[in-house]
Short mmCIF file of C-alpha atoms in Angstrom, two decimals:
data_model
loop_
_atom_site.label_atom_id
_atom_site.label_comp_id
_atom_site.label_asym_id
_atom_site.label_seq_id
_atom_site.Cartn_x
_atom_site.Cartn_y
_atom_site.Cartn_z
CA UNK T 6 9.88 5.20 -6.16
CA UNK T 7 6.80 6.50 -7.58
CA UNK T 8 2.92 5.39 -7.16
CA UNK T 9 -0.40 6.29 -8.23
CA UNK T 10 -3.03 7.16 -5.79
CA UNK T 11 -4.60 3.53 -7.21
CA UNK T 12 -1.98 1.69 -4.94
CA UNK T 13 -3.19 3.21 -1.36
CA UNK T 14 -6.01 0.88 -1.95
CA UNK T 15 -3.48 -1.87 -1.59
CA UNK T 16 -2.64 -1.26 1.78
CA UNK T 17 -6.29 -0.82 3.38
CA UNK T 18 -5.25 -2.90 6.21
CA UNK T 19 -2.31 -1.69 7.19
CA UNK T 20 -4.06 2.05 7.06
CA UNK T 21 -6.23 0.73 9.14
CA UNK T 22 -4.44 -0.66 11.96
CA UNK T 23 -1.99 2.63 11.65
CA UNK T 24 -5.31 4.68 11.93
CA UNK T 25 -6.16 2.16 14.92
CA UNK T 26 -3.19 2.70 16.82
CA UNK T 27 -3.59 6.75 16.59
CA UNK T 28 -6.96 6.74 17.85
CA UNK T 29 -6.02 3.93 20.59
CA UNK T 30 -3.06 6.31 21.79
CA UNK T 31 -5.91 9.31 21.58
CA UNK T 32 -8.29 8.04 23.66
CA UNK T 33 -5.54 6.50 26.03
CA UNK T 34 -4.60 10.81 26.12
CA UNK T 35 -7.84 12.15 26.78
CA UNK T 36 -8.83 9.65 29.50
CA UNK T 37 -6.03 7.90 31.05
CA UNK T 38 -6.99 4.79 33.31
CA UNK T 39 -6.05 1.51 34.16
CA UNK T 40 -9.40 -0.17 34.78
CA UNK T 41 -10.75 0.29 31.39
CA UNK T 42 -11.41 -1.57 28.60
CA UNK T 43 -12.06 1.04 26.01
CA UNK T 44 -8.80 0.67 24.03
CA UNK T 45 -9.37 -3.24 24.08
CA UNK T 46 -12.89 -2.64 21.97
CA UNK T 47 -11.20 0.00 19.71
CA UNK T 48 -8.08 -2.32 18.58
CA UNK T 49 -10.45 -5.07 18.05
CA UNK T 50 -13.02 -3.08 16.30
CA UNK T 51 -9.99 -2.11 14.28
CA UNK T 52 -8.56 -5.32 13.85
CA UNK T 53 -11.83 -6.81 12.46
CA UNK T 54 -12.00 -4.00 10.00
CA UNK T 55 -8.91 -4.78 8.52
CA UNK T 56 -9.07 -8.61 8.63
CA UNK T 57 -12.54 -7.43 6.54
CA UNK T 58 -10.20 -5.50 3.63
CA UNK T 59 -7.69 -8.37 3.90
CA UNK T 60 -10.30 -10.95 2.73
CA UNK T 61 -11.00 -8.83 -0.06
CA UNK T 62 -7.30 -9.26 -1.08
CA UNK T 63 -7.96 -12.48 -1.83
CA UNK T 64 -7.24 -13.57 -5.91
CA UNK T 65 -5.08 -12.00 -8.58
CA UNK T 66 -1.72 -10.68 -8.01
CA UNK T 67 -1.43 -6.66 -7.98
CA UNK T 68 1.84 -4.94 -7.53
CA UNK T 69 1.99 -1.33 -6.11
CA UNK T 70 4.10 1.10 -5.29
CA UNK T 71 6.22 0.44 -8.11
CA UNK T 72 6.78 -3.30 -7.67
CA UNK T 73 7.87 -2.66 -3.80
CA UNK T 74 4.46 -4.24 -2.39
CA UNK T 75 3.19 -7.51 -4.22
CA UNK T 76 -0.59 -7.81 -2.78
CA UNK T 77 -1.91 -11.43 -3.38
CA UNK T 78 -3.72 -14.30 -1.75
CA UNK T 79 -0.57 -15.37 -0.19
CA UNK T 80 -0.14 -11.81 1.43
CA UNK T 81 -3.68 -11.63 2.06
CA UNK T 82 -3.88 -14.95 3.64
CA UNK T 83 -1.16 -13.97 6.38
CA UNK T 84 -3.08 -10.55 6.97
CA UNK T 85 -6.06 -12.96 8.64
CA UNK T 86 -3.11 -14.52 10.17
CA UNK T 87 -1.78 -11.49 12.14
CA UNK T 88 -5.34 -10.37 12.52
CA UNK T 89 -6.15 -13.43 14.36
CA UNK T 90 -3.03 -13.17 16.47
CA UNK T 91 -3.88 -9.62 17.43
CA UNK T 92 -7.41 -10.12 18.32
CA UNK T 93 -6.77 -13.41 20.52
CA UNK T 94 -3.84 -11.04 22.10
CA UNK T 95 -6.24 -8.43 23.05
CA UNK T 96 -8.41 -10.47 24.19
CA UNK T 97 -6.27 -12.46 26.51
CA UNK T 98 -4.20 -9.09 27.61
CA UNK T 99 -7.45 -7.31 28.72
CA UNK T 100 -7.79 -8.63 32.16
CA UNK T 101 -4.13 -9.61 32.50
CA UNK T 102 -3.28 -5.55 32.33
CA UNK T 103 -6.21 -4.70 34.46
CA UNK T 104 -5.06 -7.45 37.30
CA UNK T 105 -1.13 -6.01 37.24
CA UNK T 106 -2.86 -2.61 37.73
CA UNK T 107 -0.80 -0.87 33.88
CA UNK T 108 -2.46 1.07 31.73
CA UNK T 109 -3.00 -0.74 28.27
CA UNK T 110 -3.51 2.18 25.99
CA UNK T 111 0.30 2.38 24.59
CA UNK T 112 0.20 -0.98 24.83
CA UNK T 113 -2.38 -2.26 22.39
CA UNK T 114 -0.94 0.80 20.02
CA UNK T 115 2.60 -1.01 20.15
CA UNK T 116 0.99 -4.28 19.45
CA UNK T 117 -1.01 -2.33 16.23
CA UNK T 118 1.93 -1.07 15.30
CA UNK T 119 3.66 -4.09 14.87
CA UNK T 120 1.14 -6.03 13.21
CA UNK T 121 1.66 -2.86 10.07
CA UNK T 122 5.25 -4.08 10.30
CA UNK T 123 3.47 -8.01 9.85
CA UNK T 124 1.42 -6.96 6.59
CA UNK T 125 4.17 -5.16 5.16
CA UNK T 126 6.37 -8.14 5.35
CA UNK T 127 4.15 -10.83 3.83
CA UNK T 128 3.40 -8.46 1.00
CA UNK T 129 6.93 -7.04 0.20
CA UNK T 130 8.04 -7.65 -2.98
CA UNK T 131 11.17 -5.62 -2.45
CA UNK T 132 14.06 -6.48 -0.18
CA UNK T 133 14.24 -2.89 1.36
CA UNK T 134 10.44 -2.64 1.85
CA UNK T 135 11.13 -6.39 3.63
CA UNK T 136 13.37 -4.75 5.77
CA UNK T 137 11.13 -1.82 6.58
CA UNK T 138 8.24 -3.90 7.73
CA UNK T 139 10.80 -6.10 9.49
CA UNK T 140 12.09 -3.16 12.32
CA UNK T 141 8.62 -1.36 12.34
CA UNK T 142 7.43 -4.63 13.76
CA UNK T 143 10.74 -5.57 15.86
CA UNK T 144 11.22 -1.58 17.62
CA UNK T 145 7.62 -2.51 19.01
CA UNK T 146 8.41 -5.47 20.11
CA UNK T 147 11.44 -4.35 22.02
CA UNK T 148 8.93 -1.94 23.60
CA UNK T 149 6.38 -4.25 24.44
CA UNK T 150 8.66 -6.81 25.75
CA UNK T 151 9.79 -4.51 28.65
CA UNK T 152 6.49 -2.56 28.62
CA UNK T 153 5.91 -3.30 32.37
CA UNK T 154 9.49 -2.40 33.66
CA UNK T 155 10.04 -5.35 35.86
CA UNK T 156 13.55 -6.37 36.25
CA UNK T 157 12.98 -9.29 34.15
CA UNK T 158 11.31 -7.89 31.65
CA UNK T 159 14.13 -4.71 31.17
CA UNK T 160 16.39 -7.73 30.63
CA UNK T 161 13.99 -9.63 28.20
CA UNK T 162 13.97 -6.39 26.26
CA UNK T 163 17.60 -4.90 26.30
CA UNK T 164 18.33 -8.77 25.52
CA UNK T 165 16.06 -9.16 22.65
CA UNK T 166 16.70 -5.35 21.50
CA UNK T 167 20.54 -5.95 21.61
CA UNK T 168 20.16 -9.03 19.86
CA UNK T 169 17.15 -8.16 17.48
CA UNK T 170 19.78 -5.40 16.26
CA UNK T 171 22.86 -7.52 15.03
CA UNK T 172 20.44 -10.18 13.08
CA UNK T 173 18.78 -6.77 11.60
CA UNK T 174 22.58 -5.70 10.77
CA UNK T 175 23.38 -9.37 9.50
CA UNK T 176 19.92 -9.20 7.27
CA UNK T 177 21.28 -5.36 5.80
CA UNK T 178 24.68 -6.59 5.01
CA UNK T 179 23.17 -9.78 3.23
CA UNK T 180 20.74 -7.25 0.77
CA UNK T 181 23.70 -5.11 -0.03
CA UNK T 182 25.77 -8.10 -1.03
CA UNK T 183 23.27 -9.25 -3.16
CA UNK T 184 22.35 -5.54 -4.48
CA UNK T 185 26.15 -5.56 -4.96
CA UNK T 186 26.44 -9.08 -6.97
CA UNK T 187 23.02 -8.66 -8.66
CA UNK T 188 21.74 -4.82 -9.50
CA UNK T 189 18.82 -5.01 -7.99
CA UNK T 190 16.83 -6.02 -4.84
CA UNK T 191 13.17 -6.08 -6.28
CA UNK T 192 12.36 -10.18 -5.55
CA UNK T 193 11.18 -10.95 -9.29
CA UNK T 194 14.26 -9.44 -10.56
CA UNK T 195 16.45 -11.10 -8.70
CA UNK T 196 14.89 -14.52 -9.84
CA UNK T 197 15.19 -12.83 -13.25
CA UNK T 198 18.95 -12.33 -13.06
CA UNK T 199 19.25 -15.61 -11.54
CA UNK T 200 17.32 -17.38 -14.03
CA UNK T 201 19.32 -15.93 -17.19
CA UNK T 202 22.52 -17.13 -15.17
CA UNK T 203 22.16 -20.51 -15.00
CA UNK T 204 22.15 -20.24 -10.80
CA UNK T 205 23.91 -18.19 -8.60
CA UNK T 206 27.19 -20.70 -7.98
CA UNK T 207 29.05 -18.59 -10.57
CA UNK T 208 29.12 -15.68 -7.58
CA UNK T 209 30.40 -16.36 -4.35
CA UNK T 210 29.26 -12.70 -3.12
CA UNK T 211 25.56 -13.47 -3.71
CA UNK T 212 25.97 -16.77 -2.12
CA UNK T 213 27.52 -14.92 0.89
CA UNK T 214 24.39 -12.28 0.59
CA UNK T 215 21.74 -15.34 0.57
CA UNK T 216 23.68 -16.78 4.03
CA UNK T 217 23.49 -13.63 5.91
CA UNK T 218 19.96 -13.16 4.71
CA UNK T 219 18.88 -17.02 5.99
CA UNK T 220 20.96 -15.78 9.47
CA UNK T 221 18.93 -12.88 9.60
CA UNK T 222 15.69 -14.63 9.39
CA UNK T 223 16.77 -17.38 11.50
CA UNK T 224 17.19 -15.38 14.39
CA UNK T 225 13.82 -14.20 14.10
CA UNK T 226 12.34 -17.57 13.93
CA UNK T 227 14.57 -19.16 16.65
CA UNK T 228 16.52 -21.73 14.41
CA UNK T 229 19.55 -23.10 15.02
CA UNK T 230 22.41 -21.92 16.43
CA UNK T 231 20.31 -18.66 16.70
CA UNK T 232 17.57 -19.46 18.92
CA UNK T 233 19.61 -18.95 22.67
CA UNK T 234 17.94 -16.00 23.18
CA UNK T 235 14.13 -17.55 23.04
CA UNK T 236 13.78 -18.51 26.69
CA UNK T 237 14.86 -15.71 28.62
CA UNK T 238 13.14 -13.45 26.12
CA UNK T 239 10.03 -15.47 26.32
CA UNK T 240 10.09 -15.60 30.26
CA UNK T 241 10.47 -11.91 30.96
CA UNK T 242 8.14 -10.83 28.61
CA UNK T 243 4.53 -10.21 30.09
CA UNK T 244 3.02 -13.59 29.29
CA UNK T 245 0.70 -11.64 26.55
CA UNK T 246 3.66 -10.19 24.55
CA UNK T 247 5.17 -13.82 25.07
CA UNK T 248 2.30 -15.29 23.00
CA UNK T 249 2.33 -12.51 20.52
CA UNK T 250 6.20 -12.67 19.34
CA UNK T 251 5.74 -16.93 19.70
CA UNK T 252 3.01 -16.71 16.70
CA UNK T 253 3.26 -13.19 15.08
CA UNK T 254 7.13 -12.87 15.02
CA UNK T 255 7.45 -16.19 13.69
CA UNK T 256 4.44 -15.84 11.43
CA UNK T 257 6.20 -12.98 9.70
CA UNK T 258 9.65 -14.05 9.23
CA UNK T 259 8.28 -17.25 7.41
CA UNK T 260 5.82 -15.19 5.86
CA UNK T 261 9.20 -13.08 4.05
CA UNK T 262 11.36 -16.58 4.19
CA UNK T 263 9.17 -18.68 2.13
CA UNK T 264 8.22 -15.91 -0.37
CA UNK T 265 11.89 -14.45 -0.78
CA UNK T 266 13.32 -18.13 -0.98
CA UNK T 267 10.88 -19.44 -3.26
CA UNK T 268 10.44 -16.13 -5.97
CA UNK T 269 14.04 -15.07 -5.74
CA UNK T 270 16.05 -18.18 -5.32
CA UNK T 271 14.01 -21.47 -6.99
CA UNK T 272 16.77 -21.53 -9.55
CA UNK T 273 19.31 -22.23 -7.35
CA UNK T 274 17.69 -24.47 -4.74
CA UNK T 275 20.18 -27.15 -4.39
CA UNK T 276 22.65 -24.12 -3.58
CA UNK T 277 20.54 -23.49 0.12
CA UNK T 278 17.97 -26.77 0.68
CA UNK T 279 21.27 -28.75 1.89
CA UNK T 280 21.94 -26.05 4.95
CA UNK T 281 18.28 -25.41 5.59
CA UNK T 282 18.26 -29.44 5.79
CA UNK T 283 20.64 -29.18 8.73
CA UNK T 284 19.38 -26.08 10.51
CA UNK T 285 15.83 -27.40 10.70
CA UNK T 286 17.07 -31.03 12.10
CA UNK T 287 19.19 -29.38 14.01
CA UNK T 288 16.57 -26.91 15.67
CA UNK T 289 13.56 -29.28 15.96
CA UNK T 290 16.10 -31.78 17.94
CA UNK T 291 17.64 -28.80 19.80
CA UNK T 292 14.31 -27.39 20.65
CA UNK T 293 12.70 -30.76 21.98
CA UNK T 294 15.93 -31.79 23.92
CA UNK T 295 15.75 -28.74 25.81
CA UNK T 296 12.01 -28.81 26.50
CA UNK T 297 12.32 -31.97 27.64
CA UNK T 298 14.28 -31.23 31.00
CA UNK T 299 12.08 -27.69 31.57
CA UNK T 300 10.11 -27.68 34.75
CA UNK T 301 8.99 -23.93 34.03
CA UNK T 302 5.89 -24.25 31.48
CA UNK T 303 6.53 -20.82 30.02
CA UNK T 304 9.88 -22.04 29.02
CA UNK T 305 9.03 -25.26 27.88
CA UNK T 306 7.15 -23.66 25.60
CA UNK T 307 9.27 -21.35 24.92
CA UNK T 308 11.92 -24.29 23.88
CA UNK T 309 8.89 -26.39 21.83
CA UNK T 310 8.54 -22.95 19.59
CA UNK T 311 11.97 -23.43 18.53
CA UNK T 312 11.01 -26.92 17.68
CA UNK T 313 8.27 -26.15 15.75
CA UNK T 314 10.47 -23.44 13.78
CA UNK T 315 12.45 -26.72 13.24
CA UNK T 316 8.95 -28.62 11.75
CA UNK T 317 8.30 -25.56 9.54
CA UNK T 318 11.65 -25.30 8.44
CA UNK T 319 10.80 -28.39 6.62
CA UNK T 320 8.28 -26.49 4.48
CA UNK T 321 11.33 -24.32 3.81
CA UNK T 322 13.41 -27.15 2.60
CA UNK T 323 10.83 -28.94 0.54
CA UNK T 324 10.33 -25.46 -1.13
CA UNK T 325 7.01 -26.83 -3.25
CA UNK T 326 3.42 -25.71 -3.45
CA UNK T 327 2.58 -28.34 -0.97
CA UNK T 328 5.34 -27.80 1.30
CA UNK T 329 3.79 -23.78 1.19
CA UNK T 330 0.35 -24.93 1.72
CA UNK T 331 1.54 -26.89 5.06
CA UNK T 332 3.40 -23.93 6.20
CA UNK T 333 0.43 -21.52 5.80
CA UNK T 334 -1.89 -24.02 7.53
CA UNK T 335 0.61 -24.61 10.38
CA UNK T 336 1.27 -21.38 11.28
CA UNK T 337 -2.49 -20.63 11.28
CA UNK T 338 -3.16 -23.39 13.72
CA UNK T 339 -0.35 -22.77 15.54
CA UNK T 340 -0.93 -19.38 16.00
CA UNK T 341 -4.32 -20.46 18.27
CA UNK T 342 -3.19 -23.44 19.84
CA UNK T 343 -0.08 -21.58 21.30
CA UNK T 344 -1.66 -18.34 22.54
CA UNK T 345 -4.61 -20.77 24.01
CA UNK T 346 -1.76 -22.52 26.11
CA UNK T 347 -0.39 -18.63 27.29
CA UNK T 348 -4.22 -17.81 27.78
CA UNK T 349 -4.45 -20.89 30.06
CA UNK T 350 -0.93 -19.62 32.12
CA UNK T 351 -2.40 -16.10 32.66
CA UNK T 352 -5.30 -17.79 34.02
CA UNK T 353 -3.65 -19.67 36.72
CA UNK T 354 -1.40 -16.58 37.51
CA UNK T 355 -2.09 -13.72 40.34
CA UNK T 356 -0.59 -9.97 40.62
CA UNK T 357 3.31 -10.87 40.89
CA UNK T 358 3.43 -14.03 40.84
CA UNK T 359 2.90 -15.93 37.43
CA UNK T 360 3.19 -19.70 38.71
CA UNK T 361 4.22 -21.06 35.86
CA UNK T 362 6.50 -24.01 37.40
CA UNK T 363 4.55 -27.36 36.61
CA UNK T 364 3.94 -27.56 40.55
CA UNK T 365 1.60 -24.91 40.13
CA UNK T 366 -0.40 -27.11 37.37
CA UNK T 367 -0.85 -30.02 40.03
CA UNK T 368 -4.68 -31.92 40.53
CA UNK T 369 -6.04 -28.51 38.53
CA UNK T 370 -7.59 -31.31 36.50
CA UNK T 371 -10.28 -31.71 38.99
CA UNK T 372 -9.90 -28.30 40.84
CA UNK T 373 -9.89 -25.90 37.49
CA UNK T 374 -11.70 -28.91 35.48
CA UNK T 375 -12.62 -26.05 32.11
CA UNK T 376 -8.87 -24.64 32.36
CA UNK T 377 -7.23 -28.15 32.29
CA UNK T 378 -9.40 -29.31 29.75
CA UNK T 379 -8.76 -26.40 27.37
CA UNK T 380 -5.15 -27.05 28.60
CA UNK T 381 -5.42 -30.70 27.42
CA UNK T 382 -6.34 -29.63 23.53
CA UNK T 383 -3.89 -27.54 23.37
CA UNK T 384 -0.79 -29.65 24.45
CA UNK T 385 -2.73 -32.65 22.25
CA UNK T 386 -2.59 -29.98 19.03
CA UNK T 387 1.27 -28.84 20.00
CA UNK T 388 2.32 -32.63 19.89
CA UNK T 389 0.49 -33.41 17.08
CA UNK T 390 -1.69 -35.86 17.97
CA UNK T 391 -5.33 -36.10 16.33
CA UNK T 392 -7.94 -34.83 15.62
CA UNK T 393 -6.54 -31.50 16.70
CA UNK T 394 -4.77 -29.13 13.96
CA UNK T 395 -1.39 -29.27 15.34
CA UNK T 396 -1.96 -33.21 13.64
CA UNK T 397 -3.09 -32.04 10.09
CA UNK T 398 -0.43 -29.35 10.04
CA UNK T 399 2.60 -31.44 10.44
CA UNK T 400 0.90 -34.50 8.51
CA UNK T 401 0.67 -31.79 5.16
CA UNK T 402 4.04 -31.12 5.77
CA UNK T 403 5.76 -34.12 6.22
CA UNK T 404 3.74 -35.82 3.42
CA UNK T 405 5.28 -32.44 1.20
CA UNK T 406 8.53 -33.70 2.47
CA UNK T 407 8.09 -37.52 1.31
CA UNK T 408 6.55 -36.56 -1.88
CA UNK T 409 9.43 -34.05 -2.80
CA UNK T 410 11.83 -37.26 -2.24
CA UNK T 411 13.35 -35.88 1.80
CA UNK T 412 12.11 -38.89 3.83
CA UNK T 413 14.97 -38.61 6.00
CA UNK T 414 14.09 -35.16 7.09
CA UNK T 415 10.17 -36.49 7.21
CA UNK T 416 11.02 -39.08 9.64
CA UNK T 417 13.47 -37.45 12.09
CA UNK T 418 10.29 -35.14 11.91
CA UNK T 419 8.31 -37.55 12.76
CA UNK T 420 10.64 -38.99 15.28
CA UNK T 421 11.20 -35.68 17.34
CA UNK T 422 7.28 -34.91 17.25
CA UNK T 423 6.95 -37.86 19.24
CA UNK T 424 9.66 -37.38 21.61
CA UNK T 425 8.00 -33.73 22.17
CA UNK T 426 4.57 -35.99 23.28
CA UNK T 427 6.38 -36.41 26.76
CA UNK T 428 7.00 -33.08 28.03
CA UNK T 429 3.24 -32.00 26.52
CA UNK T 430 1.84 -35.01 28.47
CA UNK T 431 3.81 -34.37 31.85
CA UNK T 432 1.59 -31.22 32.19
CA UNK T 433 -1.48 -33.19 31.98
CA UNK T 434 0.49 -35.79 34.36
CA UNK T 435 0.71 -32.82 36.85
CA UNK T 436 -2.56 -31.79 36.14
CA UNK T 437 -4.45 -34.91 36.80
CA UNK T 438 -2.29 -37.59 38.56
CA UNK T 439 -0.24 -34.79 41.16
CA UNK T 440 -2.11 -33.91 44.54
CA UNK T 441 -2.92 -30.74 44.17
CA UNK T 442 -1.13 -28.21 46.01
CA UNK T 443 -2.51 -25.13 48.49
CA UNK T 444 -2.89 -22.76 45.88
CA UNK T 445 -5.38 -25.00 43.38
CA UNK T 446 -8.41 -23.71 45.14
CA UNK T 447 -7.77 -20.17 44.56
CA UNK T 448 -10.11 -18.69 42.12
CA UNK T 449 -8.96 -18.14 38.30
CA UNK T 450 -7.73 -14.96 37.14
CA UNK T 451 -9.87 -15.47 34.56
CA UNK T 452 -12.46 -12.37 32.86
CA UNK T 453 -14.93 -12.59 30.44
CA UNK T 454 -12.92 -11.63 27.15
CA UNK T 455 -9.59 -14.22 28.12
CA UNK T 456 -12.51 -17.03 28.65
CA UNK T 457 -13.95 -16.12 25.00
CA UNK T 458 -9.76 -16.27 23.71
CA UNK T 459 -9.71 -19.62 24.83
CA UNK T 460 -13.32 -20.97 23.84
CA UNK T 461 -12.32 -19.51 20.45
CA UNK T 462 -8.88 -21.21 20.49
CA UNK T 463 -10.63 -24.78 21.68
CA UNK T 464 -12.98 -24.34 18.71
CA UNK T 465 -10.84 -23.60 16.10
CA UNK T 466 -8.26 -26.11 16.34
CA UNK T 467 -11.06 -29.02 17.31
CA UNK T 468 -12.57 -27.59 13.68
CA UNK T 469 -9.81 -27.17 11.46
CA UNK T 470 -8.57 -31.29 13.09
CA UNK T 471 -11.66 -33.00 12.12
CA UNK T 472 -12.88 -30.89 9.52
CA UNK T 473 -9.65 -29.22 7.89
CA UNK T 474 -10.71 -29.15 4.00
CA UNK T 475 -12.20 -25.66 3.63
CA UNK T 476 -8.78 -23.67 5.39
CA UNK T 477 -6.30 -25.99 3.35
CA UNK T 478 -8.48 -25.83 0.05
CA UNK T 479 -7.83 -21.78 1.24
CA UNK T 480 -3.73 -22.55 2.20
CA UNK T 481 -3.48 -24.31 -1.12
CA UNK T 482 -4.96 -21.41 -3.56
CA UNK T 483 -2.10 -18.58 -1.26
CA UNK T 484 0.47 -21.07 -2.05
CA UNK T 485 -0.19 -21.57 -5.13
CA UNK T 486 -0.25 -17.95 -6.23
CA UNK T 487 2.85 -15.27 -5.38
#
């Protein structure tokens, strides 16, 4: 690989948030302490400088580093993505560190670190450089998933690290396959060699490399049959890191999904639609079955993200311009409506004890009546129901779906968004109509920067539900342009 000193300029925001993490993990050196909130203001400082450079990534498709990076309003569009994530994360995991008494230096780093491993991802134009950006995202992860060394978390991490490894393996074997069948593993090529063969039926091998690439990916976005390992991952994490693999993880892997998928394989899409049709029934279904009998909030939402992998699996399926521009502005909304709900848990929690059964949520309606009400949006914009953005991002892609000719999959779409509407009103149940219990009166754990996460959160998905136009003008021009 060579590359001029022209293509650094490419990867501004990445160099930033590397840059970031370095200086975080300085500081966090020099003067070590856990009641500080120095390391917050530098990763958020950083992360605004970078969502800054990402905006200016916005237009015509430039490929660097010869062909392994494509940047483009697609790539640039999920930069503000993970830049969003990461500043409502830091914001939210401010006073949650400072409460459990850990130091958060190391721990914002990790959480930079992995967001480089994001942007590389969504602008990888090359199956290794995919793969690159996939474990320098997923090592931190495993890091930050046991970063506070309770027994539950150890397990979340060795669980996630041990099973994080074999999809990684399953991904690896998949590119050499196709390297092996095909010549190359540069994205446009591949649709190249594709293209000039009519398909890729005519070589079982590739087909073989495609299916171990989809497993690969499906683990990381909790689809079916790979998504076991969500809850217990999800409940041991720190409730911060939960939030950030729930929207950045998934954010990522359908940021490399849809682009791979859609470049590389368009030629040959009745080859994978038909199994992708299955998988994402069978994980919205799975997911909102399983939520359904959770009395743990932290894994009922655990078990609605692999339902909404199952809505934005969909997307995948439809495989159109406006089945991409859905997907975009689904995981965008998504990614504040779910880390609002987590915001909203590490609120109600205390030093060792996270009360996250739904007991703990009982008559906090009229005890906690600005938590329960930012509460309420959120579980209104995770079931879909309007005006919230949770609505306009599954309308855009179910109406992708009708349009492309798969009502079917629309309406059991349909059908298992409302049969998610029950276990995202029983918290409200519990939260209004429950006497409230002992604990209700005690005061919120609740600081200035985790109270600004979730005004933020409120506002943006009461915005982008009543007045979406401007972000799905903005979802429809990334789609539109890889």
């Amino acid at each position: 690989m060579t590359f001029q000193m022209s293509d650094i300029s490419l990867i501004t925001p990445e160099i930033v948030l590397t840059l970031t993490a370095l200086l975080v993990l300085l500081v966090e050196a020099f003067r070590p302490g856990a009641g500080r909130s120095d390391t917050t203001w530098l990763s958020i400082i950083g992360v605004l400088v970078a969502a800054a450079f990402a905006l200016g990534q916005f237009g015509e498709k430039k490929l660097g580093f010869s062909g392994m990076l494509s940047i483009d309003s697609y790539s640039a569009f999920f930069k503000l993505i993970f830049c969003s994530i990461g500043l409502l994360c830091f914001l939210i995991s401010d006073g949650f560190m400072k409460s459990e008494e850990y130091e958060h230096g190391e721990f914002h780093a990790l959480m930079l670190m992995s967001m480089t491993g994001m942007m590389l991802m969504a602008s990888s134009n090359h199956l290794l450089m995919m793969f690159l950006g996939l474990e320098t995202m997923s090592i931190a992860i495993y890091a930050l998933a046991g970063y506070m060394r309770t027994k539950e978390g150890m397990e979340s991490s060795f669980k996630y690290f041990l099973l994080g490894g074999a999809s990684s393996a399953f991904l690896l074997y998949g590119i050499a396959l196709l390297y092996a069948s095909t010549g190359t593993t540069q994205i446009d090529l591949l649709f190249n060699h594709f293209a000039a063969q009519g398909g890729m039926t005519h070589s079982p091998m590739a087909l073989a490399g495609i299916a171990l690439i989809a497993g690969g990916f499906a683990f990381k976005v909790a689809a079916f049959p790979f998504h076991v390992w969500t809850p217990d991952v999800y409940q041991g994490a720190p409730t911060p890191v939960t939030a950030f693999m729930a929207t950045g993880v998934k954010a990522a892997a359908f940021a490399a999904f849809f682009r791979i998928f859609l470049v590389a394989f368009p030629a040959s899409v009745e080859s994978w639609s038909g199994a992708l049709w299955i998988i994402a029934v069978l994980t919205m279904t799975m997911g909102n079955l399983a939520a359904l009998v959770q009395k743990d909030i932290k894994r009922m939402l655990a078990y609605s993200s692999i339902a909404h992998a199952g809505y934005l699996l969909v997307a995948m399926v439809t495989a159109t311009a406006d089945a991409g521009t859905g997907l975009l502005f689904y995981l965008f909304s998504y990614a504040f409506m779910n880390i609002g709900a987590f915001a909203c848990v590490i609120m109600l929690g205390r030093k060792g004890d996270q009360r996250t059964t739904l007991d703990d949520y009982a008559g906090i309606g009229f005890k906690k009546p600005l938590l329960a009400a930012a509460l309420t949006v959120f579980m209104f914009s995770m079931a879909g129901i309007p005006p919230t953005a949770g609505f306009i991002g599954k309308f855009l892609i179910f109406k992708a779906a009708i349009k492309q000719g798969y009502i079917w999959l629309a309406v059991l779409g349909v059908l298992n968004s409302a049969a998610s509407v029950y276990y995202y009103l029983r918290v409200l149940v519990y939260m209004y109509f429950k006497e409230p219990g002992e604990k209700a009166d005690e005061p919120l754990r609740a600081g200035g920067l985790i109270a600004l996460a979730t005004t933020i959160a409120v506002v943006v998905i009461l915005l982008l539900g009543m007045v979406p136009g401007a972000m799905v003008e903005l979802a429809q021009a990334a789609a539109s342009k890889f």
